[in-house]
mmCIF file of C-alpha atoms and ligand atoms in Angstrom:
data_model
loop_
_atom_site.group_PDB
_atom_site.id
_atom_site.type_symbol
_atom_site.label_atom_id
_atom_site.label_comp_id
_atom_site.label_asym_id
_atom_site.label_seq_id
_atom_site.Cartn_x
_atom_site.Cartn_y
_atom_site.Cartn_z
ATOM 1 C CA UNK A 1 123.449 98.019 106.324
ATOM 2 C CA UNK A 2 120.420 99.991 105.082
ATOM 3 C CA UNK A 3 118.479 101.667 107.900
ATOM 4 C CA UNK A 4 114.694 101.509 107.432
ATOM 5 C CA UNK A 5 112.526 103.696 109.658
ATOM 6 C CA UNK A 6 108.751 103.332 109.348
ATOM 7 C CA UNK A 7 106.805 106.122 111.048
ATOM 8 C CA UNK A 8 103.118 105.754 111.908
ATOM 9 C CA UNK A 9 100.713 105.799 114.846
ATOM 10 C CA UNK A 10 100.620 102.959 117.394
ATOM 11 C CA UNK A 11 98.138 101.006 115.261
ATOM 12 C CA UNK A 12 98.075 98.555 112.345
ATOM 13 C CA UNK A 13 96.260 100.722 109.785
ATOM 14 C CA UNK A 14 98.239 101.821 106.750
ATOM 15 C CA UNK A 15 101.604 100.758 108.190
ATOM 16 C CA UNK A 16 100.926 97.099 108.841
ATOM 17 C CA UNK A 17 101.449 95.811 105.286
ATOM 18 C CA UNK A 18 104.929 97.369 105.316
ATOM 19 C CA UNK A 19 105.665 95.823 108.738
ATOM 20 C CA UNK A 20 104.634 92.406 107.442
ATOM 21 C CA UNK A 21 106.798 92.765 104.332
ATOM 22 C CA UNK A 22 109.802 93.415 106.617
ATOM 23 C CA UNK A 23 108.884 90.343 108.673
ATOM 24 C CA UNK A 24 108.556 88.120 105.593
ATOM 25 C CA UNK A 25 111.883 89.339 104.219
ATOM 26 C CA UNK A 26 113.638 88.996 107.600
ATOM 27 C CA UNK A 27 114.781 92.607 107.331
ATOM 28 C CA UNK A 28 115.220 94.709 110.458
ATOM 29 C CA UNK A 29 113.462 98.063 110.609
ATOM 30 C CA UNK A 30 112.784 100.800 113.139
ATOM 31 C CA UNK A 31 109.074 100.659 113.991
ATOM 32 C CA UNK A 32 108.560 104.313 114.973
ATOM 33 C CA UNK A 33 105.086 104.566 116.563
ATOM 34 C CA UNK A 34 104.031 108.134 117.338
ATOM 35 C CA UNK A 35 101.724 109.475 120.011
ATOM 36 C CA UNK A 36 99.207 112.091 118.807
ATOM 37 C CA UNK A 37 101.402 114.814 120.393
ATOM 38 C CA UNK A 38 104.548 113.560 118.630
ATOM 39 C CA UNK A 39 102.613 113.369 115.362
ATOM 40 C CA UNK A 40 101.381 116.977 115.682
ATOM 41 C CA UNK A 41 104.997 118.173 116.036
ATOM 42 C CA UNK A 42 106.116 116.165 113.017
ATOM 43 C CA UNK A 43 103.084 116.958 110.804
ATOM 44 C CA UNK A 44 104.364 120.256 109.289
ATOM 45 C CA UNK A 45 107.543 118.508 108.127
ATOM 46 C CA UNK A 46 105.710 115.741 106.233
ATOM 47 C CA UNK A 47 104.975 116.008 102.474
ATOM 48 C CA UNK A 48 101.191 115.764 102.934
ATOM 49 C CA UNK A 49 101.106 116.196 106.716
ATOM 50 C CA UNK A 50 100.225 112.507 107.029
ATOM 51 C CA UNK A 51 101.732 109.144 107.946
ATOM 52 C CA UNK A 52 102.919 106.485 107.133
ATOM 53 C CA UNK A 53 106.362 107.659 106.056
ATOM 54 C CA UNK A 54 109.300 105.385 105.304
ATOM 55 C CA UNK A 55 112.890 106.586 105.604
ATOM 56 C CA UNK A 56 115.487 104.492 103.838
ATOM 57 C CA UNK A 57 118.789 105.948 105.027
ATOM 58 C CA UNK A 58 118.330 109.574 103.894
ATOM 59 C CA UNK A 59 115.559 108.863 101.382
ATOM 60 C CA UNK A 60 111.911 109.565 102.312
ATOM 61 C CA UNK A 61 108.813 107.862 100.841
ATOM 62 C CA UNK A 62 105.295 109.101 101.544
ATOM 63 C CA UNK A 63 101.951 107.389 100.645
ATOM 64 C CA UNK A 64 101.261 103.896 101.975
ATOM 65 C CA UNK A 65 100.823 102.143 98.621
ATOM 66 C CA UNK A 66 104.090 103.602 97.288
ATOM 67 C CA UNK A 67 105.860 102.357 100.435
ATOM 68 C CA UNK A 68 104.358 98.852 100.096
ATOM 69 C CA UNK A 69 105.153 98.662 96.381
ATOM 70 C CA UNK A 70 108.751 99.785 96.977
ATOM 71 C CA UNK A 71 109.289 97.142 99.676
ATOM 72 C CA UNK A 72 107.410 94.467 97.717
ATOM 73 C CA UNK A 73 109.663 95.043 94.683
ATOM 74 C CA UNK A 74 112.781 94.935 96.840
ATOM 75 C CA UNK A 75 111.762 91.823 98.770
ATOM 76 C CA UNK A 76 110.087 89.808 95.968
ATOM 77 C CA UNK A 77 106.380 90.263 96.738
ATOM 78 C CA UNK A 78 105.296 92.507 93.860
ATOM 79 C CA UNK A 79 104.392 89.747 91.344
ATOM 80 C CA UNK A 80 106.620 87.634 89.103
ATOM 81 C CA UNK A 81 105.900 89.269 85.732
ATOM 82 C CA UNK A 82 104.895 92.792 84.637
ATOM 83 C CA UNK A 83 101.323 91.444 84.201
ATOM 84 C CA UNK A 84 101.242 90.041 87.746
ATOM 85 C CA UNK A 85 102.663 93.329 89.033
ATOM 86 C CA UNK A 86 99.926 95.244 87.178
ATOM 87 C CA UNK A 87 97.241 92.950 88.635
ATOM 88 C CA UNK A 88 98.601 93.369 92.165
ATOM 89 C CA UNK A 89 98.685 97.157 91.655
ATOM 90 C CA UNK A 90 95.070 97.112 90.355
ATOM 91 C CA UNK A 91 93.906 95.237 93.433
ATOM 92 C CA UNK A 92 95.664 97.763 95.650
ATOM 93 C CA UNK A 93 93.832 100.543 93.770
ATOM 94 C CA UNK A 94 90.480 98.755 94.359
ATOM 95 C CA UNK A 95 91.431 98.494 98.024
ATOM 96 C CA UNK A 96 92.326 102.192 98.175
ATOM 97 C CA UNK A 97 88.956 103.083 96.606
ATOM 98 C CA UNK A 98 87.248 101.054 99.322
ATOM 99 C CA UNK A 99 89.325 102.753 102.030
ATOM 100 C CA UNK A 100 87.818 106.127 101.105
ATOM 101 C CA UNK A 101 84.542 104.775 102.565
ATOM 102 C CA UNK A 102 85.986 102.672 105.384
ATOM 103 C CA UNK A 103 88.069 105.607 106.663
ATOM 104 C CA UNK A 104 84.860 107.400 107.703
ATOM 105 C CA UNK A 105 84.284 104.609 110.219
ATOM 106 C CA UNK A 106 87.966 104.092 111.185
ATOM 107 C CA UNK A 107 88.597 107.777 111.804
ATOM 108 C CA UNK A 108 85.276 108.056 113.681
ATOM 109 C CA UNK A 109 86.342 105.231 115.986
ATOM 110 C CA UNK A 110 89.867 106.642 116.451
ATOM 111 C CA UNK A 111 88.636 110.160 117.232
ATOM 112 C CA UNK A 112 85.799 108.994 119.524
ATOM 113 C CA UNK A 113 82.666 109.837 117.463
ATOM 114 C CA UNK A 114 79.325 108.967 119.109
ATOM 115 C CA UNK A 115 77.842 105.480 118.710
ATOM 116 C CA UNK A 116 74.899 107.049 116.887
ATOM 117 C CA UNK A 117 77.216 108.620 114.297
ATOM 118 C CA UNK A 118 79.207 105.401 113.944
ATOM 119 C CA UNK A 119 75.965 103.472 113.344
ATOM 120 C CA UNK A 120 74.920 105.959 110.666
ATOM 121 C CA UNK A 121 78.293 105.688 108.904
ATOM 122 C CA UNK A 122 78.094 101.889 109.155
ATOM 123 C CA UNK A 123 74.671 101.661 107.492
ATOM 124 C CA UNK A 124 74.901 104.493 104.977
ATOM 125 C CA UNK A 125 78.535 104.350 103.881
ATOM 126 C CA UNK A 126 80.569 101.320 104.889
ATOM 127 C CA UNK A 127 78.099 98.438 104.505
ATOM 128 C CA UNK A 128 77.252 99.315 100.861
ATOM 129 C CA UNK A 129 80.971 99.862 100.138
ATOM 130 C CA UNK A 130 81.826 96.442 101.640
ATOM 131 C CA UNK A 131 79.212 94.753 99.493
ATOM 132 C CA UNK A 132 80.751 96.156 96.327
ATOM 133 C CA UNK A 133 84.392 95.668 97.449
ATOM 134 C CA UNK A 134 83.803 92.043 98.474
ATOM 135 C CA UNK A 135 82.244 91.337 95.063
ATOM 136 C CA UNK A 136 85.384 92.749 93.375
ATOM 137 C CA UNK A 137 87.729 90.617 95.511
ATOM 138 C CA UNK A 138 85.675 87.481 94.890
ATOM 139 C CA UNK A 139 85.957 87.962 91.117
ATOM 140 C CA UNK A 140 89.766 87.923 91.395
ATOM 141 C CA UNK A 141 89.760 84.918 93.741
ATOM 142 C CA UNK A 142 87.326 82.937 91.601
ATOM 143 C CA UNK A 143 89.377 83.596 88.445
ATOM 144 C CA UNK A 144 92.760 82.819 90.048
ATOM 145 C CA UNK A 145 92.609 79.248 91.318
ATOM 146 C CA UNK A 146 95.723 79.368 93.571
ATOM 147 C CA UNK A 147 93.822 80.821 96.521
ATOM 148 C CA UNK A 148 95.891 84.026 96.233
ATOM 149 C CA UNK A 149 94.654 87.141 94.464
ATOM 150 C CA UNK A 150 97.478 87.151 91.890
ATOM 151 C CA UNK A 151 99.437 84.279 90.319
ATOM 152 C CA UNK A 152 100.581 81.324 92.367
ATOM 153 C CA UNK A 153 102.389 83.047 95.240
ATOM 154 C CA UNK A 154 101.876 85.621 97.949
ATOM 155 C CA UNK A 155 102.054 89.272 96.832
ATOM 156 C CA UNK A 156 101.736 92.545 98.705
ATOM 157 C CA UNK A 157 98.138 92.758 97.442
ATOM 158 C CA UNK A 158 97.283 89.600 99.429
ATOM 159 C CA UNK A 159 98.937 91.041 102.528
ATOM 160 C CA UNK A 160 97.166 94.416 102.308
ATOM 161 C CA UNK A 161 93.746 92.899 101.593
ATOM 162 C CA UNK A 162 94.033 90.195 104.293
ATOM 163 C CA UNK A 163 95.219 92.773 106.824
ATOM 164 C CA UNK A 164 92.224 94.958 106.092
ATOM 165 C CA UNK A 165 89.878 91.936 106.307
ATOM 166 C CA UNK A 166 91.165 91.496 109.867
ATOM 167 C CA UNK A 167 90.132 95.098 110.610
ATOM 168 C CA UNK A 168 86.760 94.499 108.945
ATOM 169 C CA UNK A 169 86.296 91.350 111.033
ATOM 170 C CA UNK A 170 87.220 93.238 114.225
ATOM 171 C CA UNK A 171 84.592 95.869 113.413
ATOM 172 C CA UNK A 172 81.899 93.355 112.322
ATOM 173 C CA UNK A 173 81.848 94.284 108.657
ATOM 174 C CA UNK A 174 83.342 90.952 107.584
ATOM 175 C CA UNK A 175 81.700 87.760 108.818
ATOM 176 C CA UNK A 176 83.794 84.711 107.787
ATOM 177 C CA UNK A 177 80.749 82.436 108.169
ATOM 178 C CA UNK A 178 78.886 84.426 105.516
ATOM 179 C CA UNK A 179 81.830 85.056 103.170
ATOM 180 C CA UNK A 180 83.411 81.634 102.648
ATOM 181 C CA UNK A 181 85.670 82.549 99.690
ATOM 182 C CA UNK A 182 87.090 85.563 101.508
ATOM 183 C CA UNK A 183 87.384 83.578 104.736
ATOM 184 C CA UNK A 184 89.452 80.847 103.009
ATOM 185 C CA UNK A 185 91.684 83.519 101.461
ATOM 186 C CA UNK A 186 92.111 85.341 104.791
ATOM 187 C CA UNK A 187 93.071 82.117 106.521
ATOM 188 C CA UNK A 188 95.506 81.097 103.765
ATOM 189 C CA UNK A 189 97.403 84.404 103.948
ATOM 190 C CA UNK A 190 97.452 84.424 107.748
ATOM 191 C CA UNK A 191 98.884 80.908 107.764
ATOM 192 C CA UNK A 192 101.966 81.926 105.759
ATOM 193 C CA UNK A 193 104.689 80.508 108.075
ATOM 194 C CA UNK A 194 106.628 83.664 109.099
ATOM 195 C CA UNK A 195 103.438 85.732 109.150
ATOM 196 C CA UNK A 196 101.570 83.272 111.352
ATOM 197 C CA UNK A 197 104.239 83.492 114.032
ATOM 198 C CA UNK A 198 104.281 87.302 113.813
ATOM 199 C CA UNK A 199 100.458 87.595 113.900
ATOM 200 C CA UNK A 200 100.271 85.451 117.024
ATOM 201 C CA UNK A 201 102.729 87.703 118.849
ATOM 202 C CA UNK A 202 101.828 91.180 117.598
ATOM 203 C CA UNK A 203 100.198 93.716 119.855
ATOM 204 C CA UNK A 204 96.418 93.777 119.359
ATOM 205 C CA UNK A 205 94.829 96.810 117.779
ATOM 206 C CA UNK A 206 91.318 96.907 116.283
ATOM 207 C CA UNK A 207 92.499 98.815 113.213
HETATM 208 N N1 GSH B 301 96.827 108.529 101.036
HETATM 209 C C1 GSH B 301 97.572 108.455 102.266
HETATM 210 C C2 GSH B 301 96.619 108.633 103.424
HETATM 211 C C3 GSH B 301 97.385 108.727 104.729
HETATM 212 C C4 GSH B 301 96.473 108.972 105.909
HETATM 213 O O1 GSH B 301 95.241 109.141 105.774
HETATM 214 N N2 GSH B 301 97.082 109.007 107.102
HETATM 215 C C5 GSH B 301 96.348 109.252 108.319
HETATM 216 C C6 GSH B 301 96.525 108.088 109.286
HETATM 217 S S1 GSH B 301 95.805 106.622 108.640
HETATM 218 C C7 GSH B 301 96.935 110.487 109.003
HETATM 219 O O2 GSH B 301 98.125 110.758 108.925
HETATM 220 N N3 GSH B 301 96.048 111.226 109.687
HETATM 221 C C8 GSH B 301 96.408 112.381 110.449
HETATM 222 C C9 GSH B 301 96.168 113.676 109.719
HETATM 223 O O3 GSH B 301 95.733 113.663 108.556
HETATM 224 O O4 GSH B 301 96.408 114.719 110.343
HETATM 225 C C10 GSH B 301 98.313 107.107 102.359
HETATM 226 O O5 GSH B 301 97.800 106.118 101.820
HETATM 227 O O6 GSH B 301 99.401 107.049 102.961
#
C-alpha cells in the first residue's frame, strides 16, 4: 500500500485541502503536524524551507498547489476534461494571488503581531484584496450554474476556495449575510457527505 505522509504545522492553512482530498477518497495518510521547534530542525532539508510537503513512499512533493493537483488527479477531483482541469487550475491561481495579500494577516496573527498592526493590514491590504477576489469568484459561480466553480461536480478548486472562505469567515473578512452567492457555495461544498462528517469532527483552528 502507498504510504502518504503530509507534513505541515498544527493548523488548517495550506495543508487542509490535501487532508480533505484524502478524506473524500477514503485514503489513509500520515498527518504529520510539526511544532515550531520540529519545523526549525526540518527547514534546512526542505526544497524551499517551507511546508506543506507530501511524501509518497520515497517521492517528495513541495508547493501546496502541486500537492493538491497531484492528489486531485489521482482521486478524481481535478476536473473531467482538459478544459475543466484548466479552469480549476486557473481558479487555484486566482486563489494563490489572493493569498499573497491574506498571508500578511495570517502570518501576523500566527506570529503575534500587535492588534494595531493587524488592523492596519486588514484595512490597507486584505479588505481591498477580498473585494477583488470575491468579485472574481462570483464571476465563475454566476457563469457556472451547478453551484460549483467548475463543471457539474466537486473539484479541488471548490475545496481550496471553500476552505479559505472558512478562514476568512473566522477572521471577519467574509460575512455570509452580505455575500449570498459565496455563502451558498460555501455551504454546498461543506455539505458534501464525507466532508460534512469530517468538518464536524476536525480540530478547530482559525486558519
Ligand atoms: N508557495 C508555498 C508557500 C508555503 C508557505 O508559505 N509555507 C509557510 C506556512 S503556510 C511556511 O512554511 N512558513 C515557515 C517559513 O517560511 O519559515 C506553498 O504554496 O506551499
